[in-house]
Amino acid sequence: SLVVTSELTKKNQQLFMERDVALWDDVRGPLKVNYGQISEDLGQVEYIFSDKTGTLTQNRMEFRLAFIGDYSYGSSETDIAKRVKQKEELAKSGKRPIKTPWTEVVRNFEAKMESEAGQVKFPEDTRKEMQDLMWSADTKNSKQAELVRRYLTHMAISNTITPVAEGENIVYNSSSPDELALCNFGAHLGFRFVARSGAEGAAIVTVEEDRLGEKVNTSYRLQAVIPFDSVRKRVTVIYSDIDRKEVWIMCKGADSSVEPLLFEGESAAEKKEFKGKMDNIKAKLLEASNYGLRTLLVAESKQPFSWWKSRRKDFLKAKDLQPDSKVTKQMVKEARRKAYSKLEVDAQLRLLGATAIEDQLQHLVPECIDDLLEGGIKVWMLTGDKRETAKNIGMACNLIEPDMIALKAPDDLKSDEALEKFRINSAEALSENRLIEITGKWAMLKEDTKALEDLFKLIDTNGDGTIQMSELKMILNVLKLPTDESFFKQIKSTDGKTITCKQFVEFVQSADVDLVKALRADIKAGLDRVKAISDLDKYPVSMVVEGGGENSALGKISEAPESESLRGREPTWFENIFPCFRQEQIIEQSKKDVEIFLLKEDFFELASKCKSVIACRCTPLQKAWVVEEMRKRTGSVCLAIGDGGNDEPMIKKANVGVGIVGEEGSAAAQAADYAFGQFRFLHTLLFVHGSWSYERISTMVLYIFYKTTIAAVIQFFFGYFSGFSGQILFNPWIFIFYNAAFTAIPIIVVSVLDQGLKRENLEDVPKAYRSLISRDQLFGTRIFFRWIMNAVVHTSIIFFTIFWSLDSGGPSFTNGQVHGLWLTSSTIYSTMVFMVSFRLTFEMRSITWIHHFFFWGSLAVFILVAIGLNVLPTFNPDLFYVIFAMWQNPQAWLASILAGSIPLLLDLALNGIKLELFPTYMDLLRERCVIPKVAKTETFRFAPRPEHADARKHKQRVKDVKVKVNEATERTDSSEKKNVEMVINTLLRWRDLTGAILDATEEAADLLNYDHGKTTTDFKEGKEDDIKIVQ
């Protein structure tokens, strides 16, 4: 009964989801349900793991900035930067943004999209200004004009795009949205890629140049393409002129991969000039990335065709390499990369400029994430972006709030008083931030003498070149590191009172600070910060962690051994009862493995307490590993959402996989359980369909066990009166229809159509979802056995009331007959069917004509079937006309009404007491929706979620390991050594925090004599439509 009902219910729920117009995308179509058997999990999601590109963003790139030579073209004002700026201004003013209900947000958005349809964002005057520069007869700017022309030619043809002519228009087909944006930018500026014919090595590409209204076609021969991959992070295209006299080697990619290939020059003057240009472009790219822009370096080299002719054979040899029995596929890839890199280095690439393109956020993503967080769901953003870019995206998406950062870049640091105040504030902010960053990168400062000298100057308040012991004590106290005199004896000092810069640097570099210890210090500081906050709902904590290679935070943490390797043998039942007989187990592990294991445990303990987490520089395998670890540790329902093939491992590891049908194909959508077109649909999927499905499935399971228990226990009770002889109580034919027909259809209707709250209420009040995901709220062991006990009580009332009421011992009819077995059986069965059916109405939250039709229809079917079985003696002669005799007997009527009403009245009373004295948030919300003046929900406080049993056991095992490790550490490490390491760790973390602020504050850098080079920013305030051409 349960299996059949569940299948029918979930199939119908799937059909309703797929036909929901709120989940319809005009371009990508409706929601697609690949696996609908986990619909109840949608109402229990506690963690969401999301990709960024194509999931939170549109993956449709818009060109924003062009850096060509020493000039910048375009505007850096992005939608993400605007959102971040607005949030920071609100944080400074102390105001909180006005919360707009989701349904109203969607209505406003749809109206706005209709009014903005067809608008072009790129300004026309920018195109005209740059075209005038390129084709002007003025020789004053001829060098820059030539650079711009080469740059735009690079944008147009340095790609793998295939242009397709559709009438007068050219349509570009490309798997890379970045290449598409750059090629479209070139076409917009008058360099339109119009044709590609032939195969690589003999292909002809044609660019149509718009020279102030005159169309001129320029053709090139495509010689080779060195494709992009995740290791190289760049693409190189080699072209020649038609006559094969010259070749152009065009390369573009990430700054970290292109910069090592650039030719610095031969003379000292050329190298100095190159360094200045690189510092300048790096400063511009850093600021652009802080605005949320994606940046690429562009380089080019011009060589005679003979240069390529002498290297073409080696290139083709590397390209044609194939794996065999002796050469693996990985070896082939490495050999190709080496050959390609040698070719690029030999080309002596020159820096041409850089690009900055914007990947705009999907519509309503910030509002959706804000509601998800308010609904008690913890959101992780797993991205491959840089840390600063990821933080800006996170702030724009409402994953990070500005008030989480205790220390901001000061507006004015010109006075000594302001500088001294900044020193104190920055030291205090080290432990006050609610944005916890786990990078461990500051451990590298120990080897950076220049950074340690800057740290020395930061402590040296009077600027005399020495640190007084009193100055150091003051800073340590502010950093919450009270130390005794034994600590200062560890520092080599000439007079015992002052410390020189050299002595300070030697003292710091003498400490043992590696990446593991640095990460442990970051995590410990985060745990201390969390423990210091009394109300994490009011003052939530977010975390930023850096992924990537083995020398990154996630890379190092993922090296830890599995917890099973430290678990050992489970104690037997006897050892659990008598712990004194439990034998101590010896588990051998290296010190390094144990340290990394405990580091991983502390990291995930901290992560579980954070409202949101941003993991940057993540690889696909690290994404999948994080999802699997959180799912196993917390026992929570985890949802992973992504749009590309690299998100497929993460989606498969989660309890619920959601795919975005986006620009990167359908791999994620096919691997996921649910697939749709936009991230904002997750709001409706979880808050509406998730809430309804979880409540409906919980009611269905509990009710089916309830009604089946009643039917079974009644026959068990009858066994006592039949001497367990095997005599059945109910007619077999009519008993078959109990689960198959009489009580089956109403619960299916309720499980498909019931609505605990209206759609608008669920979407506008996210806390309703938080009420659902509180464990054991709708379904759990406690609730399950409460329903079973309820069924046993109701069975006892029905059976014994009717059995003893009809067992009077005297005649019950006018003809002198008494109640027999089948008349008593029919009375009990009829009462059971009617009572069980009416009990279902207590679980209905919405009643429509469909509910009425199937509810009363099921009871009518019962009566008709009962009559049919009683008038047909073929089925059971003993049951012939019994039901008619029952209807004619007043005693049977009274017993049936009494036995059926007592359980219902008892449940009604208990439900009333529960609603009045122990209401849940959903109960109060239903009151508020019916009676708008009731506002009890505003002051409702949610109880902490109970931990999963497996999570509690795991924590206890980790605690035992920590005790053993601490005992071993105390025997080997002295307290003085640990004290010194703790102080140096804190000082280096402080330098890492202040360094980021001071590097961005020119006045502070000058006051502290920092030498940051001549990197200046070329961004200026202005309208988005204005072109900025700044030297």
Short mmCIF file of N, CA and C in Angstrom, two decimals, residues 668-778:
data_model
loop_
_atom_site.label_atom_id
_atom_site.label_comp_id
_atom_site.label_asym_id
_atom_site.label_seq_id
_atom_site.Cartn_x
_atom_site.Cartn_y
_atom_site.Cartn_z
N ALA A 668 25.42 19.04 -17.11
CA ALA A 668 24.95 19.18 -15.73
C ALA A 668 23.46 18.90 -15.63
N ALA A 669 22.69 19.38 -16.60
CA ALA A 669 21.24 19.18 -16.57
C ALA A 669 20.88 17.70 -16.69
N GLN A 670 21.64 16.95 -17.47
CA GLN A 670 21.36 15.52 -17.63
C GLN A 670 21.77 14.72 -16.40
N ALA A 671 22.81 15.16 -15.70
CA ALA A 671 23.28 14.44 -14.52
C ALA A 671 22.46 14.77 -13.28
N ALA A 672 21.69 15.84 -13.32
CA ALA A 672 20.98 16.33 -12.14
C ALA A 672 19.62 15.66 -12.00
N ASP A 673 19.06 15.80 -10.81
CA ASP A 673 17.70 15.31 -10.55
C ASP A 673 16.66 16.29 -11.09
N TYR A 674 16.98 17.58 -11.02
CA TYR A 674 16.08 18.62 -11.51
C TYR A 674 16.89 19.57 -12.38
N ALA A 675 16.29 20.07 -13.45
CA ALA A 675 17.00 20.99 -14.34
C ALA A 675 16.04 22.10 -14.76
N PHE A 676 16.54 23.34 -14.73
CA PHE A 676 15.74 24.49 -15.18
C PHE A 676 16.68 25.56 -15.73
N GLY A 677 16.13 26.72 -16.07
CA GLY A 677 16.88 27.71 -16.81
C GLY A 677 17.56 28.79 -16.01
N GLN A 678 17.10 29.08 -14.78
CA GLN A 678 17.65 30.20 -14.02
C GLN A 678 17.78 29.83 -12.55
N PHE A 679 18.78 30.43 -11.90
CA PHE A 679 19.03 30.14 -10.49
C PHE A 679 17.85 30.55 -9.62
N ARG A 680 17.16 31.63 -9.98
CA ARG A 680 16.07 32.14 -9.12
C ARG A 680 14.93 31.15 -9.00
N PHE A 681 14.83 30.19 -9.94
CA PHE A 681 13.77 29.19 -9.85
C PHE A 681 13.98 28.27 -8.63
N LEU A 682 15.19 28.26 -8.09
CA LEU A 682 15.45 27.47 -6.90
C LEU A 682 14.58 27.95 -5.74
N HIS A 683 14.26 29.23 -5.72
CA HIS A 683 13.39 29.81 -4.68
C HIS A 683 12.03 29.11 -4.67
N THR A 684 11.42 29.00 -5.84
CA THR A 684 10.10 28.36 -5.94
C THR A 684 10.20 26.85 -5.74
N LEU A 685 11.25 26.25 -6.29
CA LEU A 685 11.41 24.80 -6.17
C LEU A 685 11.51 24.36 -4.72
N LEU A 686 12.27 25.09 -3.90
CA LEU A 686 12.45 24.70 -2.50
C LEU A 686 11.31 25.20 -1.62
N PHE A 687 11.04 26.49 -1.67
CA PHE A 687 10.09 27.07 -0.73
C PHE A 687 8.65 26.67 -1.00
N VAL A 688 8.32 26.44 -2.26
CA VAL A 688 6.93 26.07 -2.59
C VAL A 688 6.81 24.55 -2.75
N HIS A 689 7.42 24.02 -3.79
CA HIS A 689 7.27 22.59 -4.06
C HIS A 689 7.98 21.75 -3.01
N GLY A 690 9.12 22.23 -2.51
CA GLY A 690 9.80 21.49 -1.45
C GLY A 690 8.98 21.43 -0.18
N SER A 691 8.43 22.55 0.23
CA SER A 691 7.60 22.58 1.44
C SER A 691 6.36 21.72 1.29
N TRP A 692 5.67 21.88 0.17
CA TRP A 692 4.48 21.07 -0.06
C TRP A 692 4.81 19.58 -0.10
N SER A 693 5.85 19.22 -0.84
CA SER A 693 6.17 17.79 -1.01
C SER A 693 6.56 17.16 0.32
N TYR A 694 7.39 17.84 1.09
CA TYR A 694 7.83 17.28 2.37
C TYR A 694 6.66 17.09 3.31
N GLU A 695 5.78 18.07 3.37
CA GLU A 695 4.62 17.97 4.26
C GLU A 695 3.66 16.89 3.77
N ARG A 696 3.47 16.83 2.47
CA ARG A 696 2.54 15.82 1.92
C ARG A 696 3.06 14.41 2.10
N ILE A 697 4.35 14.19 1.76
CA ILE A 697 4.92 12.84 1.88
C ILE A 697 4.95 12.40 3.34
N SER A 698 5.29 13.32 4.25
CA SER A 698 5.28 12.97 5.68
C SER A 698 3.90 12.55 6.13
N THR A 699 2.89 13.32 5.74
CA THR A 699 1.51 12.97 6.10
C THR A 699 1.11 11.63 5.50
N MET A 700 1.50 11.40 4.24
CA MET A 700 1.14 10.15 3.56
C MET A 700 1.74 8.95 4.29
N VAL A 701 3.03 8.99 4.59
CA VAL A 701 3.69 7.84 5.22
C VAL A 701 3.09 7.58 6.60
N LEU A 702 2.96 8.63 7.39
CA LEU A 702 2.44 8.45 8.75
C LEU A 702 1.00 7.96 8.72
N TYR A 703 0.18 8.49 7.82
CA TYR A 703 -1.23 8.10 7.76
C TYR A 703 -1.39 6.66 7.31
N ILE A 704 -0.58 6.23 6.34
CA ILE A 704 -0.70 4.84 5.86
C ILE A 704 -0.30 3.86 6.96
N PHE A 705 0.78 4.17 7.69
CA PHE A 705 1.13 3.30 8.82
C PHE A 705 0.03 3.33 9.88
N TYR A 706 -0.56 4.50 10.07
CA TYR A 706 -1.62 4.65 11.07
C TYR A 706 -2.83 3.77 10.74
N LYS A 707 -3.33 3.88 9.49
CA LYS A 707 -4.55 3.13 9.15
C LYS A 707 -4.28 1.63 9.04
N THR A 708 -3.05 1.27 8.62
CA THR A 708 -2.71 -0.15 8.53
C THR A 708 -2.53 -0.75 9.92
N THR A 709 -1.96 0.03 10.84
CA THR A 709 -1.81 -0.44 12.22
C THR A 709 -3.16 -0.70 12.86
N ILE A 710 -4.12 0.18 12.60
CA ILE A 710 -5.47 -0.01 13.17
C ILE A 710 -6.08 -1.33 12.67
N ALA A 711 -5.98 -1.58 11.38
CA ALA A 711 -6.56 -2.81 10.83
C ALA A 711 -5.87 -4.05 11.38
N ALA A 712 -4.56 -3.96 11.61
CA ALA A 712 -3.82 -5.12 12.10
C ALA A 712 -4.06 -5.36 13.59
N VAL A 713 -4.04 -4.29 14.40
CA VAL A 713 -4.16 -4.44 15.85
C VAL A 713 -5.56 -4.90 16.24
N ILE A 714 -6.58 -4.48 15.48
CA ILE A 714 -7.94 -4.95 15.77
C ILE A 714 -8.01 -6.47 15.69
N GLN A 715 -7.40 -7.06 14.68
CA GLN A 715 -7.42 -8.52 14.56
C GLN A 715 -6.56 -9.17 15.64
N PHE A 716 -5.49 -8.44 16.07
CA PHE A 716 -4.69 -8.97 17.17
C PHE A 716 -5.52 -9.03 18.46
N PHE A 717 -6.29 -7.97 18.72
CA PHE A 717 -7.16 -7.97 19.91
C PHE A 717 -8.21 -9.08 19.83
N PHE A 718 -8.75 -9.31 18.63
CA PHE A 718 -9.77 -10.34 18.48
C PHE A 718 -9.20 -11.73 18.76
N GLY A 719 -7.91 -11.88 18.56
CA GLY A 719 -7.28 -13.17 18.82
C GLY A 719 -7.44 -13.62 20.26
N TYR A 720 -7.46 -12.66 21.19
CA TYR A 720 -7.65 -13.03 22.59
C TYR A 720 -9.03 -13.64 22.84
N PHE A 721 -10.02 -13.20 22.06
CA PHE A 721 -11.37 -13.69 22.26
C PHE A 721 -11.65 -14.95 21.43
N SER A 722 -10.83 -15.16 20.40
CA SER A 722 -11.00 -16.37 19.60
C SER A 722 -10.02 -17.46 20.01
N GLY A 723 -9.25 -17.18 21.06
CA GLY A 723 -8.28 -18.15 21.53
C GLY A 723 -7.16 -18.37 20.54
N PHE A 724 -6.91 -17.38 19.70
CA PHE A 724 -5.88 -17.47 18.64
C PHE A 724 -6.05 -18.76 17.84
N SER A 725 -7.33 -19.02 17.54
CA SER A 725 -7.66 -20.26 16.83
C SER A 725 -7.48 -20.13 15.32
N GLY A 726 -7.28 -18.94 14.85
CA GLY A 726 -7.17 -18.71 13.41
C GLY A 726 -8.45 -18.16 12.81
N GLN A 727 -9.49 -18.01 13.64
CA GLN A 727 -10.74 -17.44 13.16
C GLN A 727 -10.51 -15.97 12.80
N ILE A 728 -10.91 -15.60 11.59
CA ILE A 728 -10.72 -14.21 11.15
C ILE A 728 -11.90 -13.37 11.62
N LEU A 729 -11.63 -12.06 11.78
CA LEU A 729 -12.69 -11.14 12.24
C LEU A 729 -13.45 -10.57 11.06
N PHE A 730 -12.74 -10.24 9.96
CA PHE A 730 -13.38 -9.58 8.83
C PHE A 730 -13.49 -10.53 7.65
N ASN A 731 -14.53 -10.30 6.87
CA ASN A 731 -14.69 -11.05 5.64
C ASN A 731 -13.51 -10.76 4.71
N PRO A 732 -12.87 -11.79 4.13
CA PRO A 732 -11.65 -11.55 3.31
C PRO A 732 -11.88 -10.62 2.14
N TRP A 733 -13.05 -10.72 1.52
CA TRP A 733 -13.30 -9.90 0.34
C TRP A 733 -13.39 -8.41 0.71
N ILE A 734 -14.12 -8.11 1.75
CA ILE A 734 -14.27 -6.70 2.11
C ILE A 734 -12.99 -6.15 2.75
N PHE A 735 -12.20 -7.02 3.36
CA PHE A 735 -10.95 -6.56 3.99
C PHE A 735 -9.91 -6.18 2.93
N ILE A 736 -9.98 -6.88 1.76
CA ILE A 736 -9.04 -6.57 0.67
C ILE A 736 -9.20 -5.11 0.23
N PHE A 737 -10.43 -4.64 0.19
CA PHE A 737 -10.72 -3.29 -0.31
C PHE A 737 -10.37 -2.19 0.68
N TYR A 738 -10.00 -2.55 1.90
CA TYR A 738 -9.69 -1.51 2.91
C TYR A 738 -8.54 -0.62 2.46
N ASN A 739 -7.41 -1.22 2.10
CA ASN A 739 -6.26 -0.43 1.63
C ASN A 739 -6.30 -0.18 0.13
N ALA A 740 -7.03 -1.03 -0.62
CA ALA A 740 -7.01 -0.92 -2.07
C ALA A 740 -7.98 0.14 -2.59
N ALA A 741 -9.06 0.41 -1.87
CA ALA A 741 -10.07 1.32 -2.42
C ALA A 741 -10.63 2.28 -1.38
N PHE A 742 -11.11 1.75 -0.24
CA PHE A 742 -11.88 2.59 0.68
C PHE A 742 -11.07 3.73 1.29
N THR A 743 -9.80 3.46 1.63
CA THR A 743 -8.98 4.50 2.27
C THR A 743 -7.78 4.91 1.41
N ALA A 744 -7.71 4.47 0.14
CA ALA A 744 -6.52 4.72 -0.68
C ALA A 744 -6.60 6.05 -1.42
N ILE A 745 -7.73 6.32 -2.04
CA ILE A 745 -7.82 7.50 -2.92
C ILE A 745 -7.73 8.82 -2.14
N PRO A 746 -8.41 8.98 -0.99
CA PRO A 746 -8.32 10.27 -0.29
C PRO A 746 -6.90 10.66 0.09
N ILE A 747 -6.07 9.72 0.55
CA ILE A 747 -4.71 10.08 0.95
C ILE A 747 -3.86 10.44 -0.27
N ILE A 748 -4.15 9.81 -1.43
CA ILE A 748 -3.42 10.19 -2.65
C ILE A 748 -3.78 11.62 -3.05
N VAL A 749 -5.05 11.96 -2.96
CA VAL A 749 -5.48 13.33 -3.30
C VAL A 749 -4.83 14.33 -2.37
N VAL A 750 -4.81 14.03 -1.07
CA VAL A 750 -4.17 14.93 -0.11
C VAL A 750 -2.67 15.04 -0.39
N SER A 751 -2.04 13.93 -0.71
CA SER A 751 -0.60 13.94 -0.94
C SER A 751 -0.22 14.68 -2.22
N VAL A 752 -1.16 14.85 -3.12
CA VAL A 752 -0.86 15.54 -4.38
C VAL A 752 -1.31 17.00 -4.35
N LEU A 753 -2.43 17.30 -3.70
CA LEU A 753 -3.03 18.62 -3.81
C LEU A 753 -2.99 19.46 -2.54
N ASP A 754 -2.70 18.86 -1.40
CA ASP A 754 -2.77 19.62 -0.15
C ASP A 754 -1.72 20.73 -0.13
N GLN A 755 -2.09 21.88 0.39
CA GLN A 755 -1.20 23.03 0.50
C GLN A 755 -1.22 23.53 1.95
N GLY A 756 -0.09 23.29 2.65
CA GLY A 756 -0.01 23.75 4.04
C GLY A 756 -0.16 25.26 4.15
N LEU A 757 0.41 25.98 3.19
CA LEU A 757 0.24 27.42 3.07
C LEU A 757 0.13 27.75 1.58
N LYS A 758 -0.42 28.89 1.27
CA LYS A 758 -0.51 29.29 -0.12
C LYS A 758 0.88 29.58 -0.67
N ARG A 759 0.99 29.52 -1.97
CA ARG A 759 2.26 29.78 -2.65
C ARG A 759 2.83 31.14 -2.26
N GLU A 760 1.99 32.17 -2.24
CA GLU A 760 2.47 33.52 -1.94
C GLU A 760 3.04 33.60 -0.53
N ASN A 761 2.39 32.94 0.42
CA ASN A 761 2.87 32.97 1.80
C ASN A 761 4.21 32.27 1.94
N LEU A 762 4.38 31.14 1.28
CA LEU A 762 5.63 30.40 1.38
C LEU A 762 6.79 31.16 0.74
N GLU A 763 6.52 31.87 -0.36
CA GLU A 763 7.59 32.60 -1.03
C GLU A 763 7.92 33.91 -0.34
N ASP A 764 6.94 34.53 0.29
CA ASP A 764 7.18 35.83 0.93
C ASP A 764 7.70 35.70 2.36
N VAL A 765 7.56 34.51 2.96
CA VAL A 765 8.02 34.31 4.34
C VAL A 765 9.02 33.15 4.35
N PRO A 766 10.30 33.41 4.09
CA PRO A 766 11.28 32.31 4.03
C PRO A 766 11.43 31.53 5.32
N LYS A 767 11.12 32.16 6.47
CA LYS A 767 11.27 31.45 7.73
C LYS A 767 10.33 30.26 7.85
N ALA A 768 9.31 30.22 7.01
CA ALA A 768 8.43 29.05 7.01
C ALA A 768 9.22 27.81 6.62
N TYR A 769 10.16 27.97 5.70
CA TYR A 769 10.99 26.83 5.30
C TYR A 769 11.93 26.43 6.43
N ARG A 770 12.41 27.40 7.17
CA ARG A 770 13.29 27.09 8.30
C ARG A 770 12.56 26.24 9.32
N SER A 771 11.26 26.49 9.48
CA SER A 771 10.48 25.67 10.40
C SER A 771 10.42 24.23 9.93
N LEU A 772 10.40 24.02 8.61
CA LEU A 772 10.32 22.65 8.08
C LEU A 772 11.61 21.89 8.28
N ILE A 773 12.76 22.55 8.04
CA ILE A 773 14.02 21.82 8.07
C ILE A 773 14.53 21.57 9.47
N SER A 774 13.81 22.07 10.49
CA SER A 774 14.14 21.68 11.86
C SER A 774 13.85 20.19 11.99
N ARG A 775 14.86 19.44 12.36
CA ARG A 775 14.73 17.98 12.35
C ARG A 775 13.61 17.52 13.28
N ASP A 776 12.91 16.45 12.84
CA ASP A 776 11.79 15.86 13.57
C ASP A 776 10.60 16.81 13.66
N GLN A 777 10.53 17.81 12.76
CA GLN A 777 9.41 18.73 12.79
C GLN A 777 8.17 18.08 12.19
N LEU A 778 8.33 17.40 11.05
CA LEU A 778 7.20 16.76 10.39
C LEU A 778 7.33 15.24 10.37
#
